[in-house]
Amino acid sequence: MQRLKGQTALGSLQWFVFLLSSSLAIPIVIGQTFQLSAQETAELMQRTFFVVGIASFLQGWLGHRLPIADGPAGVWLGIFVILGGTVGLDSGAMLQSLEGSMLIAGLVLFLMGITGLIRRMMTLFTPLVTGVYLLLLVFQLSGVFLEGMIGLGADGLDSVSALLSFGVLILIIFISVKGKGSLKDYSVLLGILVGWTAFAWAGRLPESPQSEGWIRLPELFAWGVPRLEGGMVITGLLIAFVLMSNLVATVAAGEQVIGRRPEEARRALDQGGIWNGVANGLAALFSTVGTIPLSSSAGFVRLTGLKKLRPFLIGCLVMVGVSLFPPLMSFLAGLPEPVADAALLASFLQIVSIAVGNITREPLDDRRNTILGISLMIGVGIMFVPSTAFASLPSVLQFTLGNGLLTGTFLAILMERLWRGKKNESP
């Protein structure tokens, strides 16, 4: 009994660290984009941790009921960055419009979940489409993680950060492959602790924001009252469908790792959509970035073996609790970004395995090879096209057409539906 309690505690701590590392960089990026002060960025970090913890707990308890962490959605971050870089726009008014757009997206997701539309959309995500999505996700984010690991800046790479972060990556992989017993399950936690200690010894810890007081509740509508404008309403509608496709692919990957039956997945999808809608509403309420279940969670589960729901839910509550204490927030904000990126990259190794398993579930005939090749070539190719190539398009189309992950996935779905094989895949 005592051993089980200890395993639950350590598992909860690992989930908390995963939630933390997945959300840590987003407030810093938003703060730099909209030129927020250090205090405003620290408050945004608090609100982000609070919403991520609440959203993840609600999904695990009432939504899809899988140990899959929520985190700031890349599609929302892209819109924030694009609009924040637009010359001549009032940043305060733009942030209020983004709050309104997140409210619209949350409402659409909520309605799609209630009406059962999300469950019916699952038929679009065949194993081939899911595999394409996961591979493109790895291609898109691995470069981001590597840049963070090597400390790439205006002066080039930081050799010390690169050496230490790759040491963390190798340590996590080594423990996960060669570790015995419970040691293998805590590879990510051990790697982060060793890496954090090494960065402290090398004098490379980031400067933590100053904390004010011992307890602070997150502020409501910190950016002001939401504004509903025509262009941003359309943005919210389109992003809701992008988030829905992300939700379906992530739950499919999570189901494969956990081993739950497909019929249970279909029932859970509608609940997942409902509570993802609630989560995006909470993001607007607390003025942060809208969330989505993270596909990297499936890789984290396979890497650590944390398939039980209880440690996950406890880790979510710890995340919420920590966000209410500014001194703890300041301490955790000192986690070096290269260490967090190394841990996330280690989890993505398992995403590659899941993707390949999906793609090879059925023989790769001419049809499936062609769909796979075209989707990957177009999706990866767009990742190398300069963002300025789409600058003349509306902001939503800039991100949608300029995002290789979305374009490649939608192309795979389209070809799967229009080009029927002799024996159709079952979702």
XYZ file of C-alpha atoms in Angstrom:
427
model
C 0.000 0.000 0.000
C 2.785 2.399 0.932
C 4.562 1.608 -2.329
C 1.414 2.338 -4.346
C 1.042 5.699 -2.614
C 4.654 6.498 -3.392
C 4.201 5.557 -7.053
C 1.074 7.722 -7.260
C 2.907 10.675 -5.702
C 5.886 10.378 -8.062
C 3.590 9.862 -11.052
C 1.610 12.969 -10.093
C 4.845 14.924 -9.815
C 5.869 13.787 -13.300
C 2.542 14.895 -14.751
C 2.885 18.247 -13.005
C 6.366 18.721 -14.498
C 5.029 17.786 -17.956
C 2.171 20.293 -17.647
C 4.615 22.920 -16.471
C 7.187 22.365 -19.227
C 4.474 22.314 -21.929
C 3.107 25.716 -20.840
C 6.168 27.591 -19.617
C 7.360 29.214 -22.841
C 3.986 30.417 -24.189
C 3.477 33.384 -21.800
C 7.020 34.556 -22.506
C 6.383 34.507 -26.280
C 3.081 36.393 -25.887
C 4.720 38.917 -23.568
C 7.467 39.615 -26.101
C 5.010 39.808 -29.014
C 2.719 42.357 -27.346
C 5.524 44.098 -25.415
C 4.072 43.305 -21.991
C 5.956 44.369 -18.875
C 7.758 41.801 -16.720
C 4.932 41.967 -14.167
C 2.246 41.532 -16.840
C 4.125 38.542 -18.277
C 4.388 36.963 -14.802
C 0.639 37.417 -14.285
C -0.024 35.912 -17.726
C 2.112 32.925 -16.728
C 0.016 32.483 -13.583
C -3.243 32.619 -15.533
C -1.865 30.175 -18.130
C -0.881 27.621 -15.483
C -4.260 28.015 -13.771
C -6.288 27.492 -16.972
C -4.091 24.594 -18.170
C -4.509 22.814 -14.821
C -8.287 23.342 -14.720
C -8.773 22.359 -18.391
C -6.672 19.200 -18.049
C -8.500 18.157 -14.864
C -11.955 18.706 -16.394
C -11.014 16.653 -19.464
C -9.639 13.801 -17.379
C -12.590 13.827 -14.967
C -15.583 14.632 -17.190
C -14.308 14.890 -20.788
C -12.419 12.264 -22.773
C -11.264 10.700 -19.435
C -7.773 9.931 -20.681
C -4.428 10.954 -19.147
C -3.891 13.554 -21.870
C -2.709 16.997 -20.792
C -4.220 20.191 -22.156
C -1.881 22.971 -23.188
C -1.872 26.252 -25.117
C -2.968 25.483 -28.682
C -0.430 26.139 -31.414
C -3.144 27.497 -33.720
C -4.072 30.151 -31.138
C -0.423 31.004 -30.530
C 0.032 31.461 -34.280
C -2.887 33.904 -34.450
C -1.534 35.818 -31.435
C 1.915 36.132 -33.035
C 0.553 37.129 -36.463
C -1.769 39.807 -35.061
C 0.823 40.998 -32.559
C 3.240 41.633 -35.407
C 0.732 43.649 -37.471
C 1.831 47.275 -37.695
C -0.661 50.001 -36.788
C -3.046 47.948 -34.638
C -3.770 48.817 -31.011
C -2.414 45.879 -28.994
C -4.930 46.329 -26.174
C -7.919 46.278 -28.511
C -6.435 43.333 -30.385
C -6.085 41.297 -27.186
C -9.732 42.035 -26.346
C -10.734 40.888 -29.846
C -8.761 37.686 -29.325
C -10.708 37.093 -26.096
C -13.919 37.421 -28.107
C -12.604 35.042 -30.765
C -11.775 32.423 -28.112
C -15.312 32.756 -26.702
C -16.744 32.075 -30.178
C -14.472 29.050 -30.709
C -15.375 27.693 -27.277
C -19.100 28.065 -27.993
C -18.792 26.304 -31.369
C -16.839 23.401 -29.831
C -19.398 23.126 -27.032
C -22.277 22.943 -29.535
C -20.445 20.420 -31.752
C -19.908 18.211 -28.707
C -23.560 18.395 -27.622
C -24.878 17.625 -31.121
C -22.516 14.666 -31.621
C -20.776 16.226 -34.618
C -17.294 15.546 -33.252
C -18.033 11.819 -32.885
C -19.132 11.672 -36.513
C -15.963 13.501 -37.579
C -13.875 10.637 -36.191
C -14.523 8.640 -39.364
C -12.314 11.132 -41.224
C -9.296 10.212 -39.108
C -8.295 6.849 -40.476
C -5.028 5.326 -39.210
C -3.254 6.759 -42.255
C -4.525 10.307 -41.600
C -3.672 10.037 -37.896
C -0.167 8.830 -38.785
C 0.340 11.722 -41.218
C -0.839 14.208 -38.591
C 1.513 12.858 -35.921
C 4.543 12.762 -38.255
C 3.922 16.340 -39.411
C 3.542 17.377 -35.773
C 6.978 15.902 -35.017
C 8.527 17.612 -38.048
C 7.001 20.954 -37.117
C 7.925 21.009 -33.431
C 11.239 19.166 -33.366
C 12.959 22.214 -34.872
C 11.430 24.438 -32.193
C 12.646 22.119 -29.436
C 16.129 21.878 -30.927
C 16.420 25.666 -31.162
C 15.501 25.898 -27.497
C 17.950 23.150 -26.529
C 20.928 24.833 -28.164
C 19.954 28.257 -26.803
C 19.819 29.775 -30.296
C 19.825 33.573 -30.175
C 21.146 36.616 -31.969
C 24.695 35.559 -31.111
C 24.262 32.019 -32.406
C 24.025 28.870 -30.316
C 25.002 28.558 -26.669
C 27.478 25.670 -26.532
C 27.057 25.121 -22.775
C 23.251 24.991 -23.010
C 23.495 22.675 -26.003
C 25.866 20.298 -24.229
C 23.787 20.142 -21.043
C 20.400 19.833 -22.797
C 21.585 17.024 -25.076
C 22.950 15.327 -21.970
C 19.453 15.532 -20.474
C 17.932 14.098 -23.676
C 20.381 11.173 -23.717
C 19.838 10.525 -20.002
C 16.031 10.381 -20.372
C 16.256 8.039 -23.367
C 18.844 5.823 -21.658
C 16.747 5.467 -18.467
C 13.542 4.826 -20.443
C 15.237 2.062 -22.485
C 17.681 0.495 -20.010
C 16.050 1.392 -16.685
C 14.727 -1.381 -14.462
C 11.445 -1.420 -12.561
C 10.081 1.877 -11.310
C 13.256 3.737 -12.340
C 12.155 3.479 -15.968
C 8.817 5.125 -15.175
C 10.449 8.267 -13.785
C 12.905 8.913 -16.602
C 11.476 12.345 -17.466
C 11.398 13.533 -13.852
C 14.950 12.352 -13.201
C 16.209 13.928 -16.405
C 14.652 17.304 -15.573
C 15.991 17.270 -12.000
C 19.509 16.389 -13.188
C 19.345 18.994 -15.944
C 18.046 21.718 -13.621
C 20.853 20.968 -11.161
C 23.452 21.011 -13.945
C 22.249 24.388 -15.249
C 22.338 25.786 -11.710
C 25.912 24.496 -11.263
C 26.903 26.105 -14.586
C 25.281 29.412 -13.593
C 22.822 29.259 -16.520
C 19.501 29.541 -14.667
C 17.128 32.208 -16.063
C 16.169 35.177 -13.922
C 12.874 34.450 -12.134
C 10.159 37.153 -11.979
C 9.666 38.902 -8.653
C 6.740 37.586 -6.589
C 4.259 39.820 -4.796
C 2.531 38.382 -1.722
C 1.956 34.752 -0.811
C -1.439 34.104 -2.396
C -2.920 35.718 -5.498
C -6.021 34.736 -7.434
C -5.853 35.032 -11.233
C -7.419 38.207 -12.592
C -10.587 38.063 -14.700
C -10.502 39.833 -18.083
C -7.005 41.163 -17.456
C -6.921 42.441 -21.062
C -10.356 44.081 -20.758
C -13.887 43.075 -21.729
C -14.000 40.793 -24.821
C -14.818 42.459 -28.133
C -16.738 40.755 -30.934
C -15.664 41.928 -34.382
C -16.603 40.438 -37.736
C -13.146 39.281 -38.755
C -12.325 37.804 -35.359
C -15.701 36.040 -35.153
C -14.887 34.270 -38.434
C -11.438 33.501 -37.039
C -13.023 31.856 -33.993
C -15.307 29.736 -36.197
C -12.441 28.474 -38.361
C -10.158 27.788 -35.417
C -12.925 25.763 -33.726
C -12.808 23.304 -36.638
C -9.005 23.172 -36.482
C -9.162 22.450 -32.737
C -11.782 19.767 -33.375
C -9.506 17.950 -35.835
C -6.630 18.232 -33.355
C -8.832 16.805 -30.601
C -9.873 13.806 -32.706
C -6.285 12.975 -33.729
C -4.976 13.349 -30.170
C -7.688 11.166 -28.635
C -7.033 8.532 -31.328
C -3.335 8.505 -30.416
C -4.154 8.387 -26.710
C -6.573 5.501 -27.180
C -3.897 3.522 -29.012
C -1.421 3.957 -26.136
C -3.936 3.359 -23.335
C -5.644 0.483 -25.126
C -9.261 1.569 -24.764
C -11.864 0.229 -27.180
C -12.873 2.351 -30.244
C -16.529 2.575 -29.167
C -15.440 4.108 -25.880
C -13.337 6.613 -27.822
C -16.321 7.696 -29.889
C -18.413 8.300 -26.786
C -15.572 10.215 -25.167
C -15.014 12.496 -28.155
C -18.243 14.439 -27.716
C -17.509 14.970 -24.023
C -13.987 16.016 -24.951
C -15.373 18.584 -27.402
C -17.782 19.971 -24.806
C -15.073 20.472 -22.215
C -12.561 21.774 -24.735
C -15.171 24.413 -25.522
C -15.401 25.201 -21.815
C -11.593 25.388 -21.615
C -11.414 27.939 -24.443
C -14.121 29.948 -22.694
C -12.007 29.875 -19.518
C -8.988 31.044 -21.540
C -10.990 34.076 -22.687
C -12.271 34.666 -19.141
C -8.761 34.651 -17.672
C -7.076 36.356 -20.648
C -4.667 33.678 -21.789
C -4.148 31.398 -24.821
C -6.874 28.864 -25.693
C -6.030 25.230 -24.973
C -6.222 21.859 -26.722
C -5.344 18.291 -25.630
C -1.660 17.842 -26.475
C -0.675 15.016 -28.814
C 2.710 14.874 -27.090
C 0.892 13.447 -24.043
C 0.583 10.107 -25.848
C 4.354 9.988 -26.277
C 4.837 10.956 -22.636
C 2.534 8.130 -21.500
C 4.376 5.569 -23.615
C 7.749 6.873 -22.388
C 6.844 6.789 -18.683
C 4.138 4.107 -18.532
C 1.802 6.492 -16.634
C -1.482 5.104 -17.972
C -3.546 5.502 -14.800
C -5.868 8.480 -14.478
C -5.432 9.167 -10.748
C -1.818 10.492 -10.867
C -2.772 12.639 -13.855
C -5.712 14.251 -12.038
C -3.607 14.900 -8.950
C -0.891 16.476 -11.114
C -3.512 18.792 -12.639
C -4.698 19.901 -9.200
C -1.103 20.544 -8.145
C -0.718 22.751 -11.228
C -3.801 24.761 -10.218
C -2.647 25.043 -6.610
C 0.877 26.152 -7.506
C -0.504 28.904 -9.764
C -2.111 30.547 -6.710
C 1.222 30.990 -4.882
C 3.475 33.657 -6.476
C 6.666 32.508 -4.680
C 6.261 28.992 -6.115
C 5.480 30.469 -9.516
C 8.686 32.494 -9.396
C 10.717 29.402 -8.460
C 9.218 27.206 -11.189
C 9.671 29.959 -13.768
C 13.381 29.360 -13.202
C 13.206 25.982 -14.979
C 15.687 26.357 -17.857
C 13.928 26.255 -21.215
C 16.583 23.931 -22.775
C 15.822 21.319 -20.084
C 12.068 21.513 -20.733
C 12.643 21.285 -24.494
C 14.886 18.227 -24.054
C 12.198 16.450 -22.015
C 9.524 17.252 -24.606
C 11.746 16.093 -27.473
C 12.271 12.775 -25.688
C 8.480 12.343 -25.530
C 8.240 13.028 -29.260
C 10.403 9.991 -29.990
C 7.410 7.921 -28.906
C 5.090 9.971 -31.141
C 7.146 8.794 -34.141
C 6.610 5.186 -33.041
C 2.845 5.725 -32.718
C 2.693 7.418 -36.136
C 4.581 4.616 -37.895
C 2.349 2.045 -36.170
C -0.749 3.781 -37.528
C 0.595 4.118 -41.064
C 1.702 0.470 -41.283
C -1.465 -0.928 -39.726
C -2.520 -1.898 -43.264
C -0.241 -2.742 -46.235
C 1.228 0.286 -48.010
C -0.239 -0.169 -51.480
C 0.040 2.389 -54.298
C -2.940 4.378 -53.059
C -1.770 4.689 -49.447
C 1.834 5.363 -50.481
C 0.693 8.166 -52.778
C -1.514 9.785 -50.126
C 1.280 9.500 -47.565
C 3.928 10.906 -49.908
C 1.890 13.865 -51.194
C 0.656 14.828 -47.717
C 4.155 14.738 -46.209
C 5.828 16.506 -49.136
C 3.293 19.345 -49.210
C 3.094 19.620 -45.416
C 6.856 19.580 -44.814
C 7.487 21.767 -47.870
C 5.223 24.508 -46.541
C 7.243 24.514 -43.318
C 10.214 25.789 -45.357
C 8.243 28.493 -47.207
C 8.888 31.976 -45.713
C 5.878 33.352 -43.825
C 6.107 36.519 -45.931
C 4.827 34.516 -48.906
C 1.355 34.548 -47.350
C 1.516 38.132 -46.013
C -1.081 39.432 -48.495
C -3.742 36.981 -47.265
C -6.139 37.569 -44.341
C -4.647 36.658 -40.951
C -6.613 33.403 -40.639
C -5.547 32.201 -44.092
C -1.977 33.271 -43.359
C -1.817 30.787 -40.533
C -3.985 28.053 -42.096
C -2.294 27.884 -45.513
C 1.103 28.723 -44.062
C 0.912 25.894 -41.529
C 2.287 22.665 -42.951
C 0.703 20.576 -40.195
C -2.830 21.754 -40.973
C -2.437 21.791 -44.749
C -0.845 18.332 -44.903
C -3.449 16.809 -42.577
C -6.412 18.314 -44.443
C -4.882 17.159 -47.732
C -4.600 13.592 -46.383
C -8.243 13.687 -45.239
C -9.385 15.005 -48.629
C -7.507 12.346 -50.608
C -8.706 9.580 -48.283
C -12.321 10.593 -48.882
C -12.101 11.189 -52.622
C -9.807 8.287 -53.546
C -11.430 5.147 -52.253
C -9.415 1.954 -52.201
C -10.666 -1.553 -52.766
C -10.789 -2.058 -49.028
C -11.440 1.075 -46.972
C -9.637 1.541 -43.709
C -11.658 1.444 -40.541
C -11.151 4.511 -38.290
